[in-house]
CSV table of C-alpha atoms in Angstrom, one decimal:
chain,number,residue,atom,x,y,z
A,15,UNK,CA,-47.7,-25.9,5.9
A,16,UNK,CA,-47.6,-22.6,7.2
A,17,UNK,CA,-50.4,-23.4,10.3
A,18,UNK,CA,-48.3,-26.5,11.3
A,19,UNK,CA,-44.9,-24.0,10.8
A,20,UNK,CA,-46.4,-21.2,13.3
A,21,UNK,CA,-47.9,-24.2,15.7
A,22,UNK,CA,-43.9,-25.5,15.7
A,23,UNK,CA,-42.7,-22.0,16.4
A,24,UNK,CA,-45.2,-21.8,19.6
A,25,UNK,CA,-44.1,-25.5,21.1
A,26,UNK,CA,-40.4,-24.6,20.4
A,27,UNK,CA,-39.7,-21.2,21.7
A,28,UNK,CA,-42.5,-20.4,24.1
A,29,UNK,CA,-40.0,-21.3,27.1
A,30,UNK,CA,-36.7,-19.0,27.5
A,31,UNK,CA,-35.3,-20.4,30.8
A,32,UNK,CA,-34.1,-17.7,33.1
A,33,UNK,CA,-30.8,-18.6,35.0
A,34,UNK,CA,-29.1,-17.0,37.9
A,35,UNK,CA,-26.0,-15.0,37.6
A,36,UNK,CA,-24.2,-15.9,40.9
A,37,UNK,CA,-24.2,-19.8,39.6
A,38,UNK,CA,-21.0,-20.8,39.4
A,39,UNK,CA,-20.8,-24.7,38.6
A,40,UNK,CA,-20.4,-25.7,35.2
A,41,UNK,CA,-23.7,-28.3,34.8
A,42,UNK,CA,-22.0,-30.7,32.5
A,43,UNK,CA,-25.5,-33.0,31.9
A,44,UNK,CA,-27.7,-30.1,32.8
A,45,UNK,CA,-28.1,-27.0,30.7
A,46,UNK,CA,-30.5,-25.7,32.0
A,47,UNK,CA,-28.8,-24.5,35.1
A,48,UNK,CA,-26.3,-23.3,32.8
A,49,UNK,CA,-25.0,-19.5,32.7
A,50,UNK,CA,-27.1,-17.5,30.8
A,51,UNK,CA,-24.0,-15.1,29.5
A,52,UNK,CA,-22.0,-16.4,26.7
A,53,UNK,CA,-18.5,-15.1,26.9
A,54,UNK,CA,-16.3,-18.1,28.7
A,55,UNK,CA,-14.2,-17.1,31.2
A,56,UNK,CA,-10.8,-17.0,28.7
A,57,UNK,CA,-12.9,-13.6,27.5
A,58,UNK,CA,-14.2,-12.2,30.3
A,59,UNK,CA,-10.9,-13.0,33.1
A,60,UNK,CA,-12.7,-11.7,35.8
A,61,UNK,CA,-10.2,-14.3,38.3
A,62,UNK,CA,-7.3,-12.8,37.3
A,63,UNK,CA,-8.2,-9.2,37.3
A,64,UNK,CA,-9.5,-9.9,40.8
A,65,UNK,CA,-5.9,-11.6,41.2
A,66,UNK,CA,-4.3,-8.1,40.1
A,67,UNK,CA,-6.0,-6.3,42.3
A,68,UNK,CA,-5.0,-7.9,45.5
A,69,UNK,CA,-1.0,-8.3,44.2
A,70,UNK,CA,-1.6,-4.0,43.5
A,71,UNK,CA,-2.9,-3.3,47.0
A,72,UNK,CA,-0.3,-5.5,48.4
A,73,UNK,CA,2.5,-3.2,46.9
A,74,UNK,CA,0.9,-0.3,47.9
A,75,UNK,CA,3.0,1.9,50.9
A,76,UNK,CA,-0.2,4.1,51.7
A,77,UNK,CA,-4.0,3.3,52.6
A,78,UNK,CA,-6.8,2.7,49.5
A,79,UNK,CA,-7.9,5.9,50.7
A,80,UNK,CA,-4.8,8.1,51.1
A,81,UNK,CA,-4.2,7.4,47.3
A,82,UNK,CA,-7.9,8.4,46.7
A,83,UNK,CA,-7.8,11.5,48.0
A,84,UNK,CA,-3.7,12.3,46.3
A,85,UNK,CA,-5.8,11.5,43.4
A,86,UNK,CA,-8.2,14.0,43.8
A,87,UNK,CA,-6.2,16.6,44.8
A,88,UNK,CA,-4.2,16.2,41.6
A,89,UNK,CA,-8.3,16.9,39.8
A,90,UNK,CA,-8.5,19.7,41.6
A,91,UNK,CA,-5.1,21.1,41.4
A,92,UNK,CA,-5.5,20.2,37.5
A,93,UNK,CA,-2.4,18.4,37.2
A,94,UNK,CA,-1.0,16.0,34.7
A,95,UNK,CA,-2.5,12.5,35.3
A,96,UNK,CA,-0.1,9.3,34.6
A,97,UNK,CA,-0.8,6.5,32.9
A,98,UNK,CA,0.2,4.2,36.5
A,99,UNK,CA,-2.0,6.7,38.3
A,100,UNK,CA,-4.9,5.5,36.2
A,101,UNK,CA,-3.6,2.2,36.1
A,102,UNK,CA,-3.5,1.6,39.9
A,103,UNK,CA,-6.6,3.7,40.5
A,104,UNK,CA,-8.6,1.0,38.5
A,105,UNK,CA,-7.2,-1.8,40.3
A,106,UNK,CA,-7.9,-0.1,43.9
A,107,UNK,CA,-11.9,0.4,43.4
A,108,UNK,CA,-14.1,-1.6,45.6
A,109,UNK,CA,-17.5,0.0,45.0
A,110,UNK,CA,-19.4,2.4,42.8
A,111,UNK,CA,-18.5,5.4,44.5
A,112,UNK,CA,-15.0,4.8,43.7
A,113,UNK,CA,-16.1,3.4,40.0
A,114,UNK,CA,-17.2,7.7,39.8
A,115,UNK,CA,-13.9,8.7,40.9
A,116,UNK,CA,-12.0,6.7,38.4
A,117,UNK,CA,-14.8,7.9,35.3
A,118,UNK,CA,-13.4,11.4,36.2
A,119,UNK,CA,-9.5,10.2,36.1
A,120,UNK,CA,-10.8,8.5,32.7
A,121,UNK,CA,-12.0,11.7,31.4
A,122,UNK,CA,-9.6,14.0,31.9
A,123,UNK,CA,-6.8,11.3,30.9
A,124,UNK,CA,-8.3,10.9,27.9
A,125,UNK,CA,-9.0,14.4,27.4
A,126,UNK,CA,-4.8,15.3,27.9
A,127,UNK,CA,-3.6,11.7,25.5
A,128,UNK,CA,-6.6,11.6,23.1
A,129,UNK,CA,-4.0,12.5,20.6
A,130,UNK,CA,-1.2,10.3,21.5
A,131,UNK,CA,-0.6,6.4,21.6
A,132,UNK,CA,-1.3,4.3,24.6
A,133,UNK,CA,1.2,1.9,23.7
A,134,UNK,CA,0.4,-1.8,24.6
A,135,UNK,CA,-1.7,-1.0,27.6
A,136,UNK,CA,-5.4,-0.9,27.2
A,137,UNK,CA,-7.9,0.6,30.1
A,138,UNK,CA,-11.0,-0.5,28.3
A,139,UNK,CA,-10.9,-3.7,29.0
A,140,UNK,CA,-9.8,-3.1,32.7
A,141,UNK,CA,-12.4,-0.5,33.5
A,142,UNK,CA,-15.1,-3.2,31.8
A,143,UNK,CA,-14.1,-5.9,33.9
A,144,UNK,CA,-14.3,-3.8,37.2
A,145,UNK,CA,-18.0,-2.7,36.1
A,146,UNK,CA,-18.4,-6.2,35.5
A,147,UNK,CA,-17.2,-7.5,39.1
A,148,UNK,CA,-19.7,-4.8,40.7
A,149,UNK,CA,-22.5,-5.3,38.5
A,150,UNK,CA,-22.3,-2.0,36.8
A,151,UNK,CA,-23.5,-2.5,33.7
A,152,UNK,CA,-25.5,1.0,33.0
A,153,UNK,CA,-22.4,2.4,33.8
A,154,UNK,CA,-20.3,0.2,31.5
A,155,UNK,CA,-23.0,0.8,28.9
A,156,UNK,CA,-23.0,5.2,29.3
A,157,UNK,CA,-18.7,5.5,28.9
A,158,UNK,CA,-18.4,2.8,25.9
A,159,UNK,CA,-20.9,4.9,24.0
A,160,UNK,CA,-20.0,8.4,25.2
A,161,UNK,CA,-18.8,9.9,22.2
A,162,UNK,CA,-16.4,12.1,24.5
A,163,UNK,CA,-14.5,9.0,25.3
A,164,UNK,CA,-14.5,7.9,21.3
A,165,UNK,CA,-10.7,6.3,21.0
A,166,UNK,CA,-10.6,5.1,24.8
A,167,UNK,CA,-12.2,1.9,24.4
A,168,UNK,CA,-10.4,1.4,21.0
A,169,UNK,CA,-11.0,-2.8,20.9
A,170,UNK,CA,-13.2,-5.0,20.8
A,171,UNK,CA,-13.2,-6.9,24.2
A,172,UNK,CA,-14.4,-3.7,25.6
A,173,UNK,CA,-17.9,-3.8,24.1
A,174,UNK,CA,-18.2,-7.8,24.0
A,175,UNK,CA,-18.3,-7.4,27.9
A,176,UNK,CA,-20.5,-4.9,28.2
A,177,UNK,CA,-22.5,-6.5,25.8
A,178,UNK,CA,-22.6,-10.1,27.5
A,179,UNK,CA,-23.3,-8.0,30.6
A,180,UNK,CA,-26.7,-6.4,29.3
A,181,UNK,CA,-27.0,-10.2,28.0
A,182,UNK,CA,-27.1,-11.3,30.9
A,183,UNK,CA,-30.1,-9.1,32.4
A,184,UNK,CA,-32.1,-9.4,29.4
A,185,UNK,CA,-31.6,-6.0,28.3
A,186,UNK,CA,-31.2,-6.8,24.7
A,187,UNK,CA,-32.3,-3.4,23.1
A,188,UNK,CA,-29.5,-2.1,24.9
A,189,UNK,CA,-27.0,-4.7,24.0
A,190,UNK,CA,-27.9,-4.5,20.4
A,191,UNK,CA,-27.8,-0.4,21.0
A,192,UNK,CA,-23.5,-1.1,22.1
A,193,UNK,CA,-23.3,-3.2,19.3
A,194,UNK,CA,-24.2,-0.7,16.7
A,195,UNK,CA,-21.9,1.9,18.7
A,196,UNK,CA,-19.0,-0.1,18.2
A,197,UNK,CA,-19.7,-0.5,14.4
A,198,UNK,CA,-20.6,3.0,14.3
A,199,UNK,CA,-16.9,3.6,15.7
A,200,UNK,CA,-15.2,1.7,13.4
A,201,UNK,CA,-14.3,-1.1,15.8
A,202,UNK,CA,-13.2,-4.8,14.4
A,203,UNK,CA,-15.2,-7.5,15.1
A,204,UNK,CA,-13.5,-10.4,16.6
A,205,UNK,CA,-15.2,-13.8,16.7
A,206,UNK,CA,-17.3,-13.3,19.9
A,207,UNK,CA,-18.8,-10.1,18.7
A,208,UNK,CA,-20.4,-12.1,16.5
A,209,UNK,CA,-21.7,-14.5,18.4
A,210,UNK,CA,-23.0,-12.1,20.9
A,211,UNK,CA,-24.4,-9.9,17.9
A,212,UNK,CA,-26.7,-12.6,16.8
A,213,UNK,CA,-27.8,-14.2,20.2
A,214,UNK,CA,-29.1,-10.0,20.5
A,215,UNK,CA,-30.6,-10.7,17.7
A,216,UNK,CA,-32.2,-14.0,18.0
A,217,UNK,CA,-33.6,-13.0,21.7
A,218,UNK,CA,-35.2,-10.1,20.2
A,219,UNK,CA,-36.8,-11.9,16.9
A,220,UNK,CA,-38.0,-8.6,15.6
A,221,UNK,CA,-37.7,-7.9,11.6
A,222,UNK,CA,-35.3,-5.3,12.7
A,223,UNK,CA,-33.0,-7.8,14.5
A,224,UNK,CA,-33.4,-10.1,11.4
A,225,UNK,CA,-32.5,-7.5,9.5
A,226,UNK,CA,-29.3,-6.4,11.4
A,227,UNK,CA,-28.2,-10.1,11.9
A,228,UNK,CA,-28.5,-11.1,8.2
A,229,UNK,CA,-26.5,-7.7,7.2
A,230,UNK,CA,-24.1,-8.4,9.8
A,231,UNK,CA,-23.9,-11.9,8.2
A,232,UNK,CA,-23.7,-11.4,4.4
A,233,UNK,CA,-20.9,-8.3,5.2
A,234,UNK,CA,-18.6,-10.6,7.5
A,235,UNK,CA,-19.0,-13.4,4.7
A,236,UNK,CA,-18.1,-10.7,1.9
A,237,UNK,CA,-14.7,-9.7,4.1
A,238,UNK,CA,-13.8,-13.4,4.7
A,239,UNK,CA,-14.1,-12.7,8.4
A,240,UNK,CA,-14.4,-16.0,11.1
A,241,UNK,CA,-17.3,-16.5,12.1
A,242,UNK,CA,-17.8,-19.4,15.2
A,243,UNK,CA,-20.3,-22.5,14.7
A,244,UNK,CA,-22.1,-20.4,17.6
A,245,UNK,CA,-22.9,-17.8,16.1
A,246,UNK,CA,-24.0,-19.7,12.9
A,247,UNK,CA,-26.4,-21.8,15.1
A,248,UNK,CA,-28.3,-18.5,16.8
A,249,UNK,CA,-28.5,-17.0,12.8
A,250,UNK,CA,-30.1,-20.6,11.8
A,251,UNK,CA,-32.1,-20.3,14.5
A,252,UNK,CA,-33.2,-16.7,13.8
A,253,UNK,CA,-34.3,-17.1,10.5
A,254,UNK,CA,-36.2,-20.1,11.9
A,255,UNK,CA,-38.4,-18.2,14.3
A,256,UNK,CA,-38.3,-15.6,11.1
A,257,UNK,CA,-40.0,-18.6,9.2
A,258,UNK,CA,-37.5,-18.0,6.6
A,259,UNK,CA,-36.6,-21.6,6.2
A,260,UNK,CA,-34.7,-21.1,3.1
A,261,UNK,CA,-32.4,-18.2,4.5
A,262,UNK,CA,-32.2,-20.6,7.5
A,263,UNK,CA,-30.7,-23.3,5.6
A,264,UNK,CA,-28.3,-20.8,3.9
A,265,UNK,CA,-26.8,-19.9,6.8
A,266,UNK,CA,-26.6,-23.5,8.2
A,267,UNK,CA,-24.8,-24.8,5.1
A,268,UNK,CA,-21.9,-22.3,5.7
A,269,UNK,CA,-21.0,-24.0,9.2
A,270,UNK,CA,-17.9,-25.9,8.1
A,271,UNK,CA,-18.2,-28.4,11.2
A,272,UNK,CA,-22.2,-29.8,11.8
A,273,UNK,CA,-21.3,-32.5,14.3
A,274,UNK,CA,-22.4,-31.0,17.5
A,275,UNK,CA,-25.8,-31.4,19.5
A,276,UNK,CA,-26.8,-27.9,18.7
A,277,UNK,CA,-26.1,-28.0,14.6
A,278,UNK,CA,-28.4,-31.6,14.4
A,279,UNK,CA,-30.8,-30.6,16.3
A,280,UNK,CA,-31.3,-27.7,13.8
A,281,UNK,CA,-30.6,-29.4,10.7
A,282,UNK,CA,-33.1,-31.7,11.9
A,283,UNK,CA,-35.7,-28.6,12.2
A,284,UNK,CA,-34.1,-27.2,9.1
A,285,UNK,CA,-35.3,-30.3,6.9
A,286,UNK,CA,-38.7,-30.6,8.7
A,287,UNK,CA,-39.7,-27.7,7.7
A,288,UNK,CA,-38.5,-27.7,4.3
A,289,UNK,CA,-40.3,-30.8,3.5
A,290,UNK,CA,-37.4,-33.4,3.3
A,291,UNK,CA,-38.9,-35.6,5.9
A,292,UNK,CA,-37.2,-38.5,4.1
A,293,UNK,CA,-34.1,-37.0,4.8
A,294,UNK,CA,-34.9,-36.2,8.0
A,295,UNK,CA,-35.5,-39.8,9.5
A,296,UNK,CA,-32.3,-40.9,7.9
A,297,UNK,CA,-30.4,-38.9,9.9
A,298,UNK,CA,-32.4,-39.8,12.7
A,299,UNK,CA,-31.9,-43.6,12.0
A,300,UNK,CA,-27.9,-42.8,11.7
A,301,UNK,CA,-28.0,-40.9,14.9
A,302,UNK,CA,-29.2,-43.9,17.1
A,303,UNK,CA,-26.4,-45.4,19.3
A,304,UNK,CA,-26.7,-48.7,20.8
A,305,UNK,CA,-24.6,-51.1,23.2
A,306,UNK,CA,-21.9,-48.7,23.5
A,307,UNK,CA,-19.8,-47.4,27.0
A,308,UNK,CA,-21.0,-44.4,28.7
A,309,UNK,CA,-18.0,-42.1,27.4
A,310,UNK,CA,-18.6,-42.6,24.2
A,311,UNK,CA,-20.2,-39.2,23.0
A,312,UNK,CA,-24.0,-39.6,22.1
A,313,UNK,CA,-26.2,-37.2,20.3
A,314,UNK,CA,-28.7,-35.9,21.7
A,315,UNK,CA,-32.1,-34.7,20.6
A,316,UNK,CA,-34.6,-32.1,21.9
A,317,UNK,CA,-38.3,-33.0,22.6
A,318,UNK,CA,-39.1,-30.1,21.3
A,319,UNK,CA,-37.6,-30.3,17.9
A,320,UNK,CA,-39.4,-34.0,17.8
A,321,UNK,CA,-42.8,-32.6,18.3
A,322,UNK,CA,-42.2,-29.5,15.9
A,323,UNK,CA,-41.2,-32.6,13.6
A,324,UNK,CA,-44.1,-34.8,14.5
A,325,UNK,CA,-46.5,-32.0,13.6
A,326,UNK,CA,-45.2,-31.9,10.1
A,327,UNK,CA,-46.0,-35.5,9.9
A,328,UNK,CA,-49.5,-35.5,10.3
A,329,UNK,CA,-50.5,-35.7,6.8
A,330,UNK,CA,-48.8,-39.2,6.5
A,331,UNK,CA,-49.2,-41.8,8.9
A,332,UNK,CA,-46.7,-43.9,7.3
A,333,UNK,CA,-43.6,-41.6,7.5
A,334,UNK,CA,-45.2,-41.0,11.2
A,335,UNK,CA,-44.9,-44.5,12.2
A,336,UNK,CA,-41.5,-44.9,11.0
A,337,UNK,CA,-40.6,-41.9,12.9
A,338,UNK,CA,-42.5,-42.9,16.1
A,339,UNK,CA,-40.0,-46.3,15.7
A,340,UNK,CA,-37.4,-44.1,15.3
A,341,UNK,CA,-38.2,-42.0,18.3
A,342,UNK,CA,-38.4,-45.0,20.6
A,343,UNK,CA,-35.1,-46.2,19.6
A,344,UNK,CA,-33.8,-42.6,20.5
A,345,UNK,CA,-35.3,-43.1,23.8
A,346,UNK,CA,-34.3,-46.4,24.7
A,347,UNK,CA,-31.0,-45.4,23.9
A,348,UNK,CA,-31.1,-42.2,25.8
A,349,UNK,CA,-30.6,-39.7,22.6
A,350,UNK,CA,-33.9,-38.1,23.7
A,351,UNK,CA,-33.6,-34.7,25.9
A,352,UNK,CA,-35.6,-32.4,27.8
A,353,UNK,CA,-33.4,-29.6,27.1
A,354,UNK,CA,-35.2,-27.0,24.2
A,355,UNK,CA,-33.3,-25.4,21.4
A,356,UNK,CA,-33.1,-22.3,23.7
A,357,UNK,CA,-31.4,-24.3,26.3
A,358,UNK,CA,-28.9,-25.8,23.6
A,359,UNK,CA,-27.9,-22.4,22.4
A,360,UNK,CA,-27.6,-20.1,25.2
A,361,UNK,CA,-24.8,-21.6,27.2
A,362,UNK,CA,-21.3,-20.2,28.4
A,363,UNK,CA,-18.6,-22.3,26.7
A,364,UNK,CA,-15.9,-23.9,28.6
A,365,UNK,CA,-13.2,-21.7,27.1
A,366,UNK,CA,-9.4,-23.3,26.9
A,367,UNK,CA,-8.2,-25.7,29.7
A,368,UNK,CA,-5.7,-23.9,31.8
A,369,UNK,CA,-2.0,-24.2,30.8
A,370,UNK,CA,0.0,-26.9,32.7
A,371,UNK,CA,3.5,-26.5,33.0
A,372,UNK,CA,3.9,-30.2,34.3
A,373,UNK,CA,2.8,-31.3,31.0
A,374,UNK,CA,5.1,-29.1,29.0
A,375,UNK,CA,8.1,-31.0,28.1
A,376,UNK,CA,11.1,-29.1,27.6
A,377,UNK,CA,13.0,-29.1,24.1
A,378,UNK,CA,16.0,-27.2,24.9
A,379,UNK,CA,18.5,-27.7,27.7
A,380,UNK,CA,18.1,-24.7,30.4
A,381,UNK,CA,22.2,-25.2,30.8
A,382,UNK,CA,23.8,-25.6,27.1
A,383,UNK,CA,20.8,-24.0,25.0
A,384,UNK,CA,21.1,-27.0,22.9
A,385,UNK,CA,17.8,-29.6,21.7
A,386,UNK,CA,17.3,-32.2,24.2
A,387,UNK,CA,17.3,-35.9,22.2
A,388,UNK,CA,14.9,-37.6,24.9
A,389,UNK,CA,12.8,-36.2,27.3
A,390,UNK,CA,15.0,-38.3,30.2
A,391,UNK,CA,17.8,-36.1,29.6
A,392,UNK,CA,15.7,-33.2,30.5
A,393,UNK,CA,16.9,-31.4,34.2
């Protein structure tokens, strides 16, 4: 079992498909050419920090650089710098020499309101997202663990970015490296951390990443914290290439919701491996959908995971036959995919649908303040 478990591993994971940053169409039958990042745009909102920056340099009554250089005659003169000076300065950078500048602003405003609230307003994010929009990820990476900023980036978005950022070039060491910097710092997880957490730790499949990701599990269960289907899927899928199969289906029977094409696709590897390969072509044989419209949501299977499951078959040719009917029927019906496990799991969700005000239908009168009975008495 454990030659045909390691033979499995090399057929399923011996492809990570590389994709390009600057692509930016969503690929709706075509993962592959999917972002490789994983934070949707919701997270990230690049677009309308871009958006802020053009409204700010339209309100402004002197040049870009005029205000650069009142705001570094207020460094040298070491006077007091305001929160809108800091503010504005962010949203007026346009390249990394001004990204320097605005570090120095950061530092010394931090250094005069380390002891005082910031109310509301938080620059982590800001100063994240304009390292983000000019590829500045070493940078982002140095401030969020500087321990001389410790308190400025007080929140969570701050290292998610930077962490999808070094995600994004494959610089997972580092990534995992912010990630214990925030934990080190006291800083609560939200959902995304942990999804990002565990794709670290699934692209770097070393018994150190095994071992942060199944802490970072067991504590997060223990608090009661949320934890996406996501992240679930890249732990399952860790403990896979771990060949801890048992651990693997722990962590898969804790995802509440199993329908999607990612969570079969690894139940189906989950019960291969274990053994329950009577199991397994059930759920196959369920899966198969035939005669039915094109909208109506198939599921699809990997080639991959079907030739890790094949493999375990070999020692009985008549479970293999039954799954080789199976398999046709898959394929016939168009439930067969090219797309690997990999593929499946490092994608960039599509995040929440834009708000439309046309659909919104009013239930209180703009004029009297009073509920509106029927939606044709709205004005």
């Amino acid at each position: 079992m454990a030659v045909i478990v390691t033979r499995g591993f090399s057929v399923l994971f011996q492809n990570v498909r590389s994709c390009t940053f600057l692509h930016q169409h969503r690929a709706r039958d075509c993962w592959r050419c999917a972002k490789r990042y994983l934070l949707s745009d919701n997270v990230v909102r690049l677009l309308e920090f871009q958006q802020k920056k053009v409204a700010i340099a339209n309100q402004m009554y002197i040049s870009r650089d005029q205000y650069f250089n009142n705001i570094k005659e207020k460094l040298k003169r070491n006077e007091l710098i305001l929160k809108d000076d800091l503010k504005m300065l962010l949203h007026l950078c346009q390249m990394p020499a001004d990204v320097e500048v605005a570090k120095d602003i950061i530092y010394r405003y931090h250094a005069e309101n380390k002891n005082t609230a910031f109310g509301e307003f938080k620059f982590g994010p800001v100063f994240v997202r304009l390292c983000y929009e000019l590829g500045l990820e070493e940078t982002a990476e140095e401030v969020v663990k500087d321990q001389n900023l410790k308190g400025f980036f007080c929140d969570a978005t701050s290292f998610n970015i930077v962490m999808d950022m070094l995600f994004m070039k494959e610089s997972y060491e580092r990534a995992l490296g912010v990630l214990l910097e925030m934990k080190n710092q006291g800083i609560k997880f939200s959902k995304d951390t942990y999804t990002l957490a565990f794709a670290v730790c699934y692209k770097l499949n070393t018994d150190e990443a095994y071992r942060i990701c199944i802490m970072l599990l067991e504590e997060s269960l223990t608090r009661g914290d949320f934890i996406p289907r996501h992240a679930f899927c890249f732990a399952v899928a860790l403990a896979i290439k771990q060949n801890d199969v048992e651990k693997a289906r722990s962590i898969y029977s804790h995802i509440m919701h199993t329908d999607s094409k990612i969570c079969l696709n690894l139940h189906v590897l989950v019960l291969a491996l274990s053994g329950s390969q009577h199991n397994l072509l059930s759920l196959l044989e369920k899966a198969v959908v035939n005669n039915v419209p094109k909208f109506v949501k198939k599921v699809d299977f990997s080639q991959e995971v079907l030739a890790v499951v094949r493999e375990t078959l070999d020692n009985n040719p008549e479970l293999q036959s039954q799954f080789g009917d199976v398999c046709e029927t898959l394929q016939k019906s168009g439930q067969i995919t090219a797309l690997s496990l990999n593929d499946m799991l490092c994608h960039t969700p599509n995040g929440k649908k834009p708000f439309n005000p046309l659909l919104d239908t009013r239930k209180v009168s703009r004029r009297t303040f009073k509920p509106l009975r029927s939606a044709l008495l709205s004005e």
